[in-house]
Short mmCIF file of C-alpha atoms and ligand atoms in Angstrom, two decimals:
data_model
loop_
_atom_site.label_atom_id
_atom_site.label_comp_id
_atom_site.label_asym_id
_atom_site.label_seq_id
_atom_site.Cartn_x
_atom_site.Cartn_y
_atom_site.Cartn_z
CA MET A 1 0.68 6.40 -18.84
CA THR A 2 -0.51 5.43 -15.40
CA THR A 3 1.43 2.77 -13.62
CA VAL A 4 1.11 1.44 -10.13
CA ALA A 5 4.31 3.25 -9.15
CA HIS A 6 2.85 6.53 -10.39
CA THR A 7 -0.17 5.96 -8.20
CA PHE A 8 1.95 5.81 -5.06
CA VAL A 9 4.07 8.78 -6.13
CA ASP A 10 0.89 10.74 -6.70
CA ARG A 11 -0.58 9.80 -3.32
CA ARG A 12 2.65 10.80 -1.55
CA ARG A 13 2.69 14.08 -3.43
CA ARG A 14 -0.84 14.87 -2.21
CA LEU A 15 0.19 13.89 1.30
CA ALA A 16 3.23 16.19 1.09
CA GLU A 17 0.83 19.06 0.38
CA ALA A 18 -1.25 18.08 3.39
CA LEU A 19 1.90 18.06 5.55
CA THR A 20 2.74 21.59 4.47
CA GLY A 21 -0.82 22.60 5.31
CA ALA A 22 -0.49 21.02 8.75
CA ARG A 23 2.91 22.72 9.30
CA LEU A 24 4.70 19.42 9.66
CA ASP A 25 8.28 18.85 8.49
CA ALA A 26 7.74 15.11 8.41
CA LEU A 27 5.25 12.38 9.19
CA ALA A 28 5.80 8.89 10.57
CA VAL A 29 2.99 6.63 9.36
CA ALA A 30 2.38 3.54 11.48
CA HIS A 31 -1.15 2.49 10.53
CA LEU A 32 -0.56 -0.40 8.11
CA PRO A 33 -3.46 0.35 5.71
CA ASN A 34 -2.01 3.86 5.41
CA VAL A 35 1.45 2.45 4.72
CA ARG A 36 -0.02 0.16 2.09
CA TYR A 37 -1.94 3.05 0.52
CA LEU A 38 1.22 5.15 0.22
CA THR A 39 3.73 2.47 -0.79
CA GLY A 40 2.05 -0.82 -1.74
CA PHE A 41 3.77 -2.61 1.16
CA THR A 42 1.54 -5.39 2.51
CA GLY A 43 3.67 -6.69 5.41
CA SER A 44 2.59 -6.67 9.04
CA ASN A 45 5.32 -4.50 10.56
CA ALA A 46 6.38 -1.14 9.13
CA VAL A 47 6.76 2.55 9.76
CA LEU A 48 6.84 4.91 6.82
CA LEU A 49 8.75 8.15 7.27
CA LEU A 50 7.81 10.94 4.87
CA ALA A 51 9.25 14.41 4.40
CA GLY A 52 8.36 16.40 1.33
CA ARG A 53 8.48 13.95 -1.54
CA LYS A 54 11.00 11.69 0.17
CA ALA A 55 9.82 8.53 1.79
CA THR A 56 11.61 5.70 3.59
CA LEU A 57 10.07 2.45 4.73
CA TYR A 58 11.26 0.90 7.99
CA THR A 59 10.61 -2.77 8.49
CA ASP A 60 12.22 -5.89 9.98
CA PRO A 61 14.35 -8.63 8.34
CA ARG A 62 11.36 -10.90 7.68
CA TYR A 63 10.30 -8.42 5.03
CA THR A 64 13.61 -7.57 3.37
CA LEU A 65 12.73 -9.21 0.07
CA GLN A 66 9.01 -8.42 0.08
CA ALA A 67 9.55 -4.73 0.85
CA ARG A 68 11.99 -4.35 -2.00
CA GLN A 69 9.61 -6.11 -4.37
CA GLU A 70 6.54 -4.15 -3.34
CA CYS A 71 7.93 -0.67 -2.74
CA ASP A 72 9.46 1.88 -5.06
CA ILE A 73 11.14 3.76 -2.18
CA PRO A 74 14.25 3.15 -0.03
CA VAL A 75 13.80 0.42 2.55
CA ARG A 76 15.63 0.34 5.90
CA ILE A 77 15.75 -2.95 7.70
CA ILE A 78 15.88 -2.66 11.48
CA ALA A 79 17.46 -5.91 12.55
CA ARG A 80 17.35 -5.38 16.29
CA GLY A 81 14.92 -3.60 18.56
CA PRO A 82 11.73 -1.75 17.73
CA LEU A 83 11.34 0.03 14.36
CA TRP A 84 10.65 3.22 16.26
CA SER A 85 14.23 3.42 17.51
CA GLY A 86 15.46 3.55 13.90
CA VAL A 87 12.79 6.07 12.98
CA ALA A 88 13.64 8.29 15.97
CA SER A 89 17.35 8.36 15.21
CA GLU A 90 16.62 9.32 11.59
CA ILE A 91 14.32 12.13 12.76
CA GLY A 92 17.08 13.33 15.12
CA ARG A 93 19.66 13.35 12.33
CA ARG A 94 17.51 15.39 9.96
CA GLY A 95 17.04 18.37 12.25
CA TRP A 96 13.28 18.53 11.71
CA ARG A 97 11.37 20.67 14.19
CA SER A 98 7.86 19.41 13.88
CA VAL A 99 7.02 15.78 13.21
CA GLY A 100 3.60 14.15 12.99
CA LEU A 101 2.73 10.79 14.54
CA GLU A 102 -0.60 8.99 14.31
CA ALA A 103 -1.63 9.01 17.96
CA SER A 104 -4.61 6.79 17.18
CA HIS A 105 -2.27 4.03 15.95
CA VAL A 106 0.87 4.48 18.07
CA SER A 107 0.96 3.09 21.58
CA HIS A 108 1.63 5.42 24.45
CA GLN A 109 4.90 3.57 25.03
CA GLN A 110 6.03 4.04 21.41
CA TRP A 111 5.18 7.74 21.51
CA GLN A 112 7.12 8.16 24.77
CA SER A 113 10.14 6.30 23.42
CA VAL A 114 10.31 8.56 20.35
CA ALA A 115 9.80 11.68 22.49
CA GLN A 116 12.56 10.63 24.89
CA ALA A 117 14.98 9.80 22.10
CA LEU A 118 14.45 13.20 20.50
CA GLY A 119 14.40 15.44 23.54
CA ARG A 120 13.13 18.99 23.30
CA THR A 121 14.41 19.89 19.86
CA VAL A 122 11.59 18.13 18.01
CA ARG A 123 7.90 18.75 18.58
CA LEU A 124 5.77 15.66 18.10
CA LYS A 125 2.27 16.42 16.91
CA ASP A 126 -0.75 14.21 16.55
CA ALA A 127 -1.36 13.79 12.81
CA SER A 128 -4.15 11.19 13.08
CA GLY A 129 -6.51 11.16 10.14
CA LEU A 130 -4.25 12.96 7.70
CA VAL A 131 -3.77 9.95 5.42
CA GLU A 132 -7.30 8.68 6.08
CA LYS A 133 -8.62 11.96 4.72
CA LEU A 134 -6.84 11.35 1.41
CA ARG A 135 -8.09 7.78 1.38
CA MET A 136 -11.73 8.86 1.52
CA VAL A 137 -11.73 9.73 -2.18
CA LYS A 138 -10.80 6.68 -4.21
CA ASP A 139 -8.80 6.75 -7.43
CA ALA A 140 -9.74 4.74 -10.51
CA GLY A 141 -7.62 1.73 -9.52
CA GLU A 142 -9.21 1.60 -6.08
CA ILE A 143 -12.72 1.88 -7.47
CA ALA A 144 -11.97 -1.03 -9.80
CA ALA A 145 -10.60 -3.04 -6.86
CA ILE A 146 -13.66 -2.36 -4.69
CA ARG A 147 -15.96 -3.15 -7.60
CA ALA A 148 -14.24 -6.54 -8.04
CA SER A 149 -14.48 -7.23 -4.30
CA VAL A 150 -18.19 -6.34 -4.26
CA GLN A 151 -18.87 -8.59 -7.23
CA LEU A 152 -16.98 -11.46 -5.69
CA ALA A 153 -18.92 -11.16 -2.42
CA ALA A 154 -22.23 -11.02 -4.28
CA LYS A 155 -21.35 -14.12 -6.25
CA ALA A 156 -20.34 -15.98 -3.09
CA PHE A 157 -23.58 -14.94 -1.40
CA GLY A 158 -25.59 -16.25 -4.35
CA LYS A 159 -23.84 -19.61 -4.30
CA ALA A 160 -24.02 -20.02 -0.52
CA ILE A 161 -27.61 -18.88 0.02
CA ARG A 162 -28.80 -21.54 -2.43
CA LYS A 163 -27.56 -24.09 0.07
CA ALA A 164 -29.34 -22.52 3.05
CA ARG A 165 -31.94 -24.84 4.51
CA ALA A 166 -33.88 -25.23 7.72
CA GLY A 167 -31.77 -27.30 10.11
CA MET A 168 -28.45 -25.89 8.92
CA THR A 169 -26.60 -24.07 11.69
CA GLU A 170 -25.77 -20.38 11.42
CA LEU A 171 -22.10 -21.35 11.66
CA ALA A 172 -22.39 -23.82 8.78
CA LEU A 173 -23.91 -21.18 6.52
CA ALA A 174 -21.26 -18.63 7.56
CA ALA A 175 -18.58 -21.23 6.77
CA GLU A 176 -20.18 -21.90 3.39
CA ILE A 177 -20.12 -18.17 2.60
CA ASP A 178 -16.45 -17.87 3.61
CA HIS A 179 -15.62 -21.02 1.64
CA GLN A 180 -17.25 -19.65 -1.51
CA MET A 181 -15.41 -16.33 -1.14
CA ARG A 182 -12.06 -18.11 -0.97
CA LEU A 183 -12.91 -20.37 -3.89
CA LEU A 184 -13.64 -17.25 -5.91
CA GLY A 185 -10.21 -15.83 -5.06
CA ALA A 186 -10.73 -13.69 -1.96
CA GLU A 187 -7.95 -13.50 0.63
CA GLY A 188 -10.71 -14.04 3.13
CA PRO A 189 -13.77 -12.39 4.58
CA ALA A 190 -13.57 -8.62 5.11
CA PHE A 191 -14.89 -9.18 8.64
CA GLU A 192 -16.46 -12.01 10.59
CA THR A 193 -19.44 -13.08 8.48
CA ILE A 194 -22.74 -12.49 10.25
CA VAL A 195 -25.50 -15.08 9.94
CA ALA A 196 -28.36 -14.54 12.36
CA GLY A 197 -31.72 -16.30 12.35
CA GLY A 198 -35.03 -15.38 13.96
CA GLU A 199 -34.91 -13.08 16.97
CA ARG A 200 -31.10 -13.12 16.86
CA SER A 201 -31.32 -11.01 13.68
CA ALA A 202 -32.41 -8.17 15.97
CA LEU A 203 -28.80 -7.96 17.20
CA PRO A 204 -27.09 -5.72 14.63
CA HIS A 205 -23.73 -7.39 15.21
CA ALA A 206 -24.74 -10.95 15.95
CA ARG A 207 -22.11 -13.64 15.71
CA PRO A 208 -23.08 -16.88 14.01
CA THR A 209 -23.87 -19.63 16.52
CA ALA A 210 -24.51 -23.37 16.49
CA ARG A 211 -28.24 -22.65 16.45
CA GLN A 212 -30.15 -24.16 13.59
CA ILE A 213 -31.82 -21.99 11.02
CA ALA A 214 -35.52 -22.56 11.54
CA PRO A 215 -38.51 -22.39 9.20
CA ASN A 216 -40.71 -19.27 9.06
CA GLN A 217 -38.00 -16.97 10.30
CA ILE A 218 -36.01 -14.03 9.16
CA LEU A 219 -32.40 -14.84 8.30
CA LEU A 220 -29.92 -11.97 8.16
CA VAL A 221 -26.56 -12.29 6.39
CA ASP A 222 -23.95 -9.51 6.55
CA MET A 223 -20.78 -10.32 4.66
CA GLY A 224 -17.95 -8.99 2.57
CA ALA A 225 -14.73 -10.07 0.92
CA SER A 226 -11.18 -8.87 1.03
CA LEU A 227 -9.79 -8.99 -2.52
CA ASN A 228 -6.37 -7.54 -3.32
CA GLY A 229 -6.62 -5.66 -0.04
CA TYR A 230 -9.97 -4.04 -0.85
CA MET A 231 -13.14 -4.70 1.10
CA SER A 232 -16.77 -5.15 0.24
CA ASP A 233 -19.80 -5.14 2.52
CA MET A 234 -23.38 -6.24 1.94
CA THR A 235 -26.35 -7.30 4.01
CA ARG A 236 -29.31 -9.24 2.78
CA VAL A 237 -32.26 -10.63 4.66
CA VAL A 238 -34.04 -13.71 3.42
CA HIS A 239 -36.97 -15.67 4.83
CA LEU A 240 -37.19 -19.39 5.35
CA GLY A 241 -40.55 -20.16 3.88
CA PRO A 242 -43.10 -17.53 2.87
CA PRO A 243 -42.55 -14.24 4.76
CA THR A 244 -45.11 -13.42 7.43
CA VAL A 245 -47.03 -10.15 7.27
CA GLU A 246 -44.97 -8.79 10.14
CA ALA A 247 -41.64 -9.68 8.50
CA ARG A 248 -42.81 -8.27 5.18
CA ARG A 249 -43.86 -4.98 6.83
CA LEU A 250 -40.46 -4.58 8.47
CA TYR A 251 -38.65 -5.53 5.27
CA ASP A 252 -40.59 -3.14 3.05
CA ALA A 253 -40.03 -0.24 5.46
CA VAL A 254 -36.27 -0.82 5.57
CA LEU A 255 -36.05 -1.25 1.81
CA GLU A 256 -37.96 1.99 1.30
CA ALA A 257 -35.53 3.75 3.68
CA GLN A 258 -32.52 2.25 1.94
CA LEU A 259 -33.75 3.36 -1.49
CA ALA A 260 -34.49 6.86 -0.13
CA ALA A 261 -30.95 7.11 1.27
CA ILE A 262 -29.41 5.92 -2.02
CA ALA A 263 -31.53 8.48 -3.89
CA ALA A 264 -30.14 11.19 -1.59
CA VAL A 265 -26.53 10.39 -2.53
CA VAL A 266 -25.15 13.10 -4.78
CA PRO A 267 -21.90 15.07 -4.69
CA GLY A 268 -22.11 17.96 -2.23
CA VAL A 269 -24.81 16.54 0.01
CA THR A 270 -23.93 16.19 3.69
CA VAL A 271 -23.73 12.65 5.01
CA GLY A 272 -26.18 13.74 7.70
CA ASP A 273 -28.76 14.46 4.99
CA VAL A 274 -28.31 10.96 3.55
CA ASP A 275 -28.81 9.54 7.04
CA ALA A 276 -31.87 11.75 7.50
CA ALA A 277 -33.38 10.41 4.28
CA ALA A 278 -33.25 6.87 5.69
CA ARG A 279 -34.37 7.87 9.18
CA GLY A 280 -37.19 10.10 7.94
CA THR A 281 -38.58 7.32 5.76
CA LEU A 282 -38.58 4.91 8.70
CA ARG A 283 -40.23 7.56 10.89
CA LYS A 284 -43.25 7.65 8.60
CA ARG A 285 -43.82 3.99 9.47
CA ARG A 286 -42.90 4.52 13.12
CA PHE A 287 -39.88 2.27 12.76
CA ASP A 288 -37.27 5.00 13.27
CA ARG A 289 -36.78 4.13 16.95
CA LEU A 290 -35.81 0.62 15.81
CA PHE A 291 -32.99 2.03 13.71
CA THR A 292 -30.17 2.14 16.21
CA HIS A 293 -27.01 2.75 14.19
CA SER A 294 -25.75 5.07 11.49
CA THR A 295 -26.77 4.74 7.84
CA GLY A 296 -23.38 3.72 6.52
CA HIS A 297 -19.63 4.10 6.32
CA GLY A 298 -16.84 4.45 3.82
CA LEU A 299 -14.81 1.39 2.90
CA GLY A 300 -11.66 0.58 0.98
CA LEU A 301 -8.46 -0.88 2.39
CA GLU A 302 -10.40 -1.11 5.66
CA ILE A 303 -13.95 -2.22 6.23
CA HIS A 304 -14.78 0.92 8.19
CA GLU A 305 -13.35 4.16 6.83
CA GLY A 306 -14.53 7.72 6.59
CA PRO A 307 -16.96 9.19 6.02
CA ARG A 308 -19.37 7.83 8.59
CA LEU A 309 -22.95 8.47 7.52
CA GLY A 310 -24.18 9.40 10.98
CA LYS A 311 -26.99 11.54 12.30
CA LEU A 312 -26.22 15.27 11.87
CA ALA A 313 -22.75 14.58 10.45
CA GLN A 314 -21.61 17.49 8.31
CA GLU A 315 -19.06 15.92 5.96
CA ARG A 316 -19.94 16.30 2.30
CA LEU A 317 -19.93 13.51 -0.24
CA GLU A 318 -17.54 13.85 -3.16
CA PRO A 319 -17.20 11.95 -6.43
CA GLY A 320 -14.96 8.93 -5.85
CA MET A 321 -16.15 8.23 -2.31
CA VAL A 322 -17.36 4.67 -1.78
CA VAL A 323 -19.80 4.18 1.09
CA THR A 324 -22.29 1.65 2.34
CA ILE A 325 -25.98 2.43 2.69
CA GLU A 326 -27.36 0.14 5.37
CA PRO A 327 -30.38 1.23 7.37
CA GLY A 328 -31.97 -1.38 9.61
CA ALA A 329 -34.84 -1.92 11.99
CA TYR A 330 -34.51 -4.30 14.92
CA GLN A 331 -37.51 -5.58 16.82
CA GLU A 332 -36.53 -7.26 20.05
CA GLY A 333 -37.90 -10.77 20.40
CA PHE A 334 -38.93 -10.92 16.75
CA GLY A 335 -36.05 -10.12 14.44
CA GLY A 336 -34.29 -7.47 12.48
CA VAL A 337 -33.90 -6.34 8.91
CA ARG A 338 -30.92 -4.53 7.47
CA ILE A 339 -30.32 -4.00 3.78
CA GLU A 340 -26.84 -2.92 2.80
CA ASP A 341 -25.30 -2.01 -0.53
CA THR A 342 -21.92 -0.55 -1.38
CA VAL A 343 -22.33 2.56 -3.53
CA LEU A 344 -20.00 4.86 -5.44
CA VAL A 345 -20.50 8.63 -5.48
CA THR A 346 -20.22 9.64 -9.14
CA PRO A 347 -19.80 13.15 -10.61
CA THR A 348 -23.56 13.28 -11.19
CA GLY A 349 -25.04 11.09 -8.47
CA VAL A 350 -24.64 7.53 -7.37
CA GLU A 351 -23.88 4.08 -8.71
CA VAL A 352 -24.96 1.07 -6.69
CA LEU A 353 -22.09 -1.39 -6.96
CA THR A 354 -23.83 -4.32 -5.24
CA PRO A 355 -25.54 -6.35 -7.97
CA THR A 356 -27.61 -8.59 -5.66
CA SER A 357 -31.40 -8.32 -5.86
CA LYS A 358 -33.27 -6.68 -2.98
CA GLU A 359 -36.42 -8.71 -3.40
CA PHE A 360 -37.39 -10.36 -0.09
CA LEU A 361 -35.98 -13.75 -1.07
CA GLU A 362 -37.85 -16.79 0.10
CA ILE A 363 -35.77 -19.89 0.85
CA PRO A 364 -37.75 -23.04 0.18
CA LEU A 365 -38.22 -25.18 3.27
ZN1 ZN B 401 -22.13 -5.08 6.56
ZN1 ZN B 402 -21.30 -2.04 6.73
#
């Protein structure tokens, strides 16, 4: 029988193996998505101390009840002062020699305070990425959670885009998308929803503005939901009124690149090869220089996780990884197209989780 508690026990067991491999006696986890992954704790202040199969969660009095409800491990409440002081004194008591800290998520001041409290007997080592590496391959429960998040986002997109009209501001459409996501049960958007019309769509990370969506323009929407802590991410480009030849050409090239990259997804392939499939396809149409970012990224408890599908990256895809495939082409002064799906690497290939059509949708004026 698999229960939620078993899931966390299993994840901590795999982490314990990684600690042995990294020659660490213990690890203090501060990055909250990592804490959530290993314990189920969803609060905003915690440090998780792990040694072998033993784990203790440190948090503050605001979370006394919640931590005990959410976690199947001992909880220590630090009533006064920073959590790190409690963690450091526990490390000191245990006589460990080598303890990992996540340098990428611990402030310099926190690191120094732990180091000073422990003196020379304990070696602090940077253990950044150790938990993130485990998180790259999703278990069945996580895949189900991402699938639900992707479906929710797609549904919200469908409902909101029907309301898109010339004269509506980018902000109003973004608000409509966020509103629909919440109505469907999302905690909120996975990131700030992007709605960019006309030449603003050429900015890959445009923020929605008070500008009105105008007829005969490209409209780019990049959005995702957070549902039960799991993210989704999709980009669709629609056209207000019939697409122009120029917009159609850009769209078709990006779609072709996106399909080529999806077709390249198979266990064992390097992420660089998936990126190359997208980039090579755009090169044939001389649009590759307009493709200014990487082809995709992993997602899960965070919107951007490993692996990053960048140029020449050597990581290999494995079954259970969930990544986005999102090539784009951005023409300054005209507009940009990006098409993004969330896909699952399966034992035999790939499953596109995003159900939304990739036809170049025309919004009636
Ligand atoms: Zn996106
Ligand atoms: Zn993305």
